[in-house]
Amino acid sequence: IPLWGDIDIRGYEYFDDINIIDYIKENKIDQVIFTNPYANEKRLSTYNTIKDNNISFHVIERGALNDSLFIDSTGFCCESSLYQAQYWDKTLSQHDYQKTLQYIENEKNTSFALEKQAQRKNTKQIKQELGIAEFKKILFVPLQSRSDTTVNFFAGDIGSYDNFISLLNELSSLLPHDWQLIVKRHPLSKVEENINNAKFVDDYHIKDIIELSDYILLMNSGVGVLATIWNKPVIYTATAFYANKQLNRKAVSAQGVLDILNSGFKPKEEDCIKFIGYLINEFYSFGKMKTKLANYTEQSNLTITESIDIYHLNYKKQTYFFKSAENNIIPYQSELYTPFRKSISEKGKPNPTKAINSNTPNKPTSKTSPPKQTMLISNIKRKLNKLQRNPRLFFKDMFVNLSKRI
């Protein structure tokens, strides 16, 4: 919070009878901060007014990676320009490259996910349970919630969610016999979609299904970002914030999807590493989020973030680490809570901890190594998880690592 300067917090209803532009000018406000600006009509109207008057703003929302959030001064999600190749298509430093490889390894071999998932399984076991022949290639479709902001405001050329479902039904009858369509409903969705000839994989972990897949087809789901961790080719049909010809392809018809499948397109591994490296080292911030499930619409539930315990902050080309994620909670006395003071209990008020600029010399940072025993145990757990889920990849990587040491 100190990085923002003086904070003036107002509910949207405050400006029912006050011109927000006049208020900003009179109070010499430098920038306006939004969470999802498309959440309701009042917020969207305010957001558009701010943009139309060329007032600086930031949008802060959950990112596509586990624990991530973005602070974006160029727009919300698909409006953003910060996912463009000019920002990520560059050589990583040796430190950031190794850090990115470690991050990718951790994500592949842990169970953490944005939404609640089933326990992880061996991909070969999943294929057997689904009755999919070994020779068949997998086209995976991660469905989004029909109430999703990006579905309703950024449908792009596909036009609507219903059009996407129609595309899937048409595609299912055109897929060659050596392809299997598998579909996973969004964990928050209440709607059971009907898709011909598809096998539904709702009861499997999203990471295992990505690993199992040969191609991923979606509207503009954040799974398109997750897929780059596994170096998987993605076909998007709506407006996608991660759209880039180096990483994915666009199709808006069943035949267009078939053409891409037949092309054999696959992103280069180095491009995927650069993209993920940029997200975790420069763009995204990270924090432990306390969430709760709430009834949202007739079509879906909603995950509400109650607090974010930030441990890694990227802001204005600077990186800040926090000593303890568990203690980095904004205190009850903060002005942030003023509009909500009556409904907040004072029980269990945490103590704040100071942020440390990683670029400031001669100051301790959170890069302090944990005990070697803890690191060793964690590493062993990851490798055992990999051995259980994908023995072939485990032994392949083991021999590669051995050859490097010889």
Tab-separated table of C-alpha atoms in Angstrom, residues 33 39 48 55 74 86 123 143 145 155 199 228 247 279 300 304 352 364 400 405:
chain	number	residue	atom	x	y	z
A	33	ILE	CA	-7.314	1.514	-9.055
A	39	ALA	CA	-18.068	-6.902	-12.703
A	48	ASN	CA	-14.873	3.790	-19.232
A	55	ILE	CA	-6.709	9.414	-16.390
A	74	THR	CA	-3.005	-0.859	-19.984
A	86	GLN	CA	7.733	-7.224	-27.329
A	123	THR	CA	-1.681	-40.079	-17.201
A	143	LEU	CA	-14.853	-25.118	-20.711
A	145	SER	CA	-18.187	-20.591	-16.874
A	155	ALA	CA	-16.135	-13.479	-27.208
A	199	LYS	CA	-15.538	-37.899	-22.915
A	228	THR	CA	2.701	-23.216	-22.100
A	247	LEU	CA	2.588	-19.742	-28.770
A	279	LEU	CA	5.149	-13.568	-16.250
A	300	SER	CA	-22.304	-20.552	-12.015
A	304	ILE	CA	-14.503	-14.474	-3.916
A	352	PRO	CA	2.114	-5.994	9.076
A	364	PRO	CA	18.087	-8.753	3.476
A	400	VAL	CA	19.678	-36.414	-19.242
A	405	ARG	CA	27.287	-34.485	-14.922
